Each structure stands twice: as C-alpha cells, then as structure tokens.
Tab-separated table of C-alpha atoms in Angstrom:
chain	number	residue	atom	x	y	z
A	1	UNK	CA	155.165	102.677	72.855
A	2	UNK	CA	157.729	100.728	70.414
A	3	UNK	CA	157.738	98.230	73.024
A	4	UNK	CA	154.117	97.158	71.901
A	5	UNK	CA	154.873	97.509	68.130
A	6	UNK	CA	158.199	95.114	68.237
A	7	UNK	CA	155.748	92.630	70.425
A	8	UNK	CA	153.231	93.284	67.572
A	9	UNK	CA	155.489	92.613	64.471
A	10	UNK	CA	157.117	89.245	66.230
A	11	UNK	CA	154.219	87.754	67.555
A	12	UNK	CA	152.597	88.134	63.914
A	13	UNK	CA	155.444	86.441	62.548
A	14	UNK	CA	155.348	83.778	64.868
A	15	UNK	CA	151.455	83.692	64.124
A	16	UNK	CA	152.099	83.571	60.346
A	17	UNK	CA	154.685	80.767	60.636
A	18	UNK	CA	152.315	78.521	62.701
A	19	UNK	CA	149.722	79.647	60.087
A	20	UNK	CA	152.060	78.064	56.968
A	21	UNK	CA	152.997	74.901	59.281
A	22	UNK	CA	149.257	74.499	59.821
A	23	UNK	CA	147.764	74.780	56.548
A	24	UNK	CA	151.118	72.318	55.211
A	25	UNK	CA	149.854	69.358	57.724
A	26	UNK	CA	146.119	69.858	56.488
A	27	UNK	CA	145.747	70.115	53.652
A	28	UNK	CA	142.511	69.643	53.626
A	29	UNK	CA	140.628	73.146	54.587
A	30	UNK	CA	144.046	74.965	54.186
A	31	UNK	CA	142.450	78.109	53.189
A	32	UNK	CA	140.113	77.560	56.546
A	33	UNK	CA	142.859	77.593	58.486
A	34	UNK	CA	144.813	80.368	56.800
A	35	UNK	CA	141.596	82.895	57.077
A	36	UNK	CA	141.080	81.622	60.385
A	37	UNK	CA	144.406	82.478	61.390
A	38	UNK	CA	144.422	85.788	59.628
A	39	UNK	CA	141.246	86.721	61.549
A	40	UNK	CA	143.023	85.987	64.602
A	41	UNK	CA	146.486	87.611	64.007
A	42	UNK	CA	144.597	90.884	62.890
A	43	UNK	CA	142.353	90.784	66.479
A	44	UNK	CA	145.734	90.194	68.126
A	45	UNK	CA	147.777	93.165	66.563
A	46	UNK	CA	144.235	95.646	66.879
A	47	UNK	CA	143.895	94.341	70.478
A	48	UNK	CA	147.792	95.271	71.572
A	49	UNK	CA	147.328	98.786	69.725
A	50	UNK	CA	144.239	99.607	71.692
A	51	UNK	CA	145.863	98.062	75.016
A	52	UNK	CA	148.969	99.940	74.106
A	53	UNK	CA	146.812	103.327	73.502
A	54	UNK	CA	145.108	102.930	76.953
A	55	UNK	CA	147.901	102.195	79.114
A	56	UNK	CA	149.584	105.571	77.617
A	57	UNK	CA	146.631	107.413	77.898
A	58	UNK	CA	147.091	106.413	81.669
A	59	UNK	CA	151.003	107.258	81.881
A	60	UNK	CA	149.920	111.186	80.014
A	61	UNK	CA	146.847	111.520	82.393
A	62	UNK	CA	149.029	110.556	85.455
A	63	UNK	CA	151.512	113.479	84.294
A	64	UNK	CA	148.497	115.767	83.624
A	65	UNK	CA	147.467	115.283	87.194
A	66	UNK	CA	151.003	115.306	89.133
A	67	UNK	CA	153.642	116.623	86.234
A	68	UNK	CA	156.937	115.703	86.568
A	69	UNK	CA	158.971	117.846	89.551
A	70	UNK	CA	161.375	120.328	88.215
A	71	UNK	CA	164.588	119.280	89.107
A	72	UNK	CA	167.243	122.123	89.186
A	73	UNK	CA	166.979	123.486	93.008
A	74	UNK	CA	167.012	126.901	93.642
A	75	UNK	CA	170.712	126.904	94.915
A	76	UNK	CA	172.155	125.380	91.923
A	77	UNK	CA	169.804	128.329	89.392
A	78	UNK	CA	171.353	130.593	92.093
A	79	UNK	CA	174.819	129.540	91.492
A	80	UNK	CA	174.474	129.270	87.779
A	81	UNK	CA	173.268	132.851	87.314
A	82	UNK	CA	176.576	134.053	89.567
A	83	UNK	CA	178.717	131.710	87.459
A	84	UNK	CA	177.360	133.594	84.429
A	85	UNK	CA	177.924	137.132	86.015
A	86	UNK	CA	181.654	136.261	86.629
A	87	UNK	CA	181.326	135.931	82.716
A	88	UNK	CA	180.750	139.419	81.947
A	89	UNK	CA	177.236	139.823	83.097
A	90	UNK	CA	176.701	143.303	84.980
A	91	UNK	CA	173.823	143.467	86.756
A	92	UNK	CA	173.333	141.718	90.339
A	93	UNK	CA	170.047	140.623	91.165
A	94	UNK	CA	168.588	139.930	94.675
A	95	UNK	CA	168.006	136.539	95.902
A	96	UNK	CA	164.517	137.568	95.875
A	97	UNK	CA	164.938	138.587	92.499
A	98	UNK	CA	166.699	135.247	91.800
A	99	UNK	CA	163.756	133.476	93.365
A	100	UNK	CA	160.726	135.145	91.839
A	101	UNK	CA	162.451	134.131	88.206
A	102	UNK	CA	163.035	130.494	89.494
A	103	UNK	CA	159.470	130.201	90.938
A	104	UNK	CA	158.560	131.556	87.193
A	105	UNK	CA	160.447	129.111	85.522
A	106	UNK	CA	159.103	126.018	87.583
A	107	UNK	CA	155.230	127.183	86.560
A	108	UNK	CA	156.517	127.546	83.352
A	109	UNK	CA	157.638	124.034	83.555
A	110	UNK	CA	154.962	122.830	85.134
A	111	UNK	CA	152.652	124.166	82.120
A	112	UNK	CA	154.876	122.803	79.623
A	113	UNK	CA	154.881	118.973	80.808
A	114	UNK	CA	150.955	119.594	81.187
A	115	UNK	CA	150.743	120.399	77.638
A	116	UNK	CA	153.258	117.585	76.617
A	117	UNK	CA	150.951	115.305	78.634
A	118	UNK	CA	147.728	116.395	76.810
A	119	UNK	CA	149.445	116.251	73.005
A	120	UNK	CA	150.391	112.790	74.503
A	121	UNK	CA	147.003	112.071	75.356
A	122	UNK	CA	145.431	113.168	72.064
A	123	UNK	CA	148.204	110.652	70.172
A	124	UNK	CA	146.941	107.825	72.543
A	125	UNK	CA	143.710	108.412	71.541
A	126	UNK	CA	144.927	107.314	67.774
A	127	UNK	CA	145.958	104.188	69.077
A	128	UNK	CA	142.265	103.663	70.216
A	129	UNK	CA	140.193	104.797	67.939
A	130	UNK	CA	141.715	103.953	64.589
A	131	UNK	CA	142.110	99.899	65.589
A	132	UNK	CA	139.103	99.410	67.769
A	133	UNK	CA	136.737	99.733	64.617
A	134	UNK	CA	138.844	97.123	62.708
A	135	UNK	CA	138.661	94.848	65.529
A	136	UNK	CA	134.872	94.746	66.151
A	137	UNK	CA	134.565	94.099	62.683
A	138	UNK	CA	137.113	91.123	62.642
A	139	UNK	CA	135.492	89.890	65.440
A	140	UNK	CA	131.987	90.019	64.085
A	141	UNK	CA	133.632	88.132	61.093
A	142	UNK	CA	135.100	85.572	63.443
A	143	UNK	CA	131.585	85.181	65.194
A	144	UNK	CA	130.530	84.278	61.329
A	145	UNK	CA	133.524	82.099	60.154
A	146	UNK	CA	132.847	79.893	63.616
A	147	UNK	CA	129.067	79.389	63.046
C-alpha cells in the first residue's frame, strides 16, 4: 500500500505546482482554476485510495482462498528435531509422532495465514469505505462547478 501513498503524494505535489503555474498565467479567474484543480486533486487522491484498497482486498482474498504454502519440509523439520535432541533433549520421537507434529504445524500455519488474510481484508475495506463518500461528494461538486 505504501507505493500508492507515495504515488498519491507525488502526484499531489505535481497538481499543486501545476495549479500555481496556471493561476499565475491566468490572473483572471485564478480562484476558479485553483478550485477546479483542488477538486480534481481530491478526486484523484480518493480514487487512488479506493483502487489501492480494491487491489489489496483482491490479494487478501486470494490468500484466504489459497493460503501460501508452508515452506519447511518434513525432512527439514525432522532434522531440526534431531539437532535439538543432540543438545540434551532426552525423549526420542518416532517418525509417526514427528509426522503428526509436522502436520499439526502445517495446519496451524495455514489457519494463521487465513486469519491474517481476513484481517487484511477488513483493513483494506477502510481504504474503500472512508474515501468513497469523499470521492462521490467532490464528484458532485465538480459537476456543479462545470455547469
């Protein structure tokens, strides 16, 4: 999301500089030009936030439907457990017990990834719900200024 914020800030500065240049060139109606540019600037910024929120929701939904894979293989897990046993752990687990532990860890990791995706969807909704009414309001105001 930070790339969208950076793009919004950069484009905002561009529009502000553009507004100043146009206002200085057109001394007649300078306030109208600044008002129009401000309206378009707000429309652009809120639209970028809504689009960024939509993209983030799409990505989080993809993670919810198909969570990222657990990257540690059973052999790596088994080797790590054997290394820990060499450091003083006295109980020795059979391969079946290690496999059950490993499978439980994989299940828990997938559940954790799904919970993180749900959390991200809720956060991303804020990037749509909050700026959307502002966008709609300024869009109506733009139409009134054009008339």
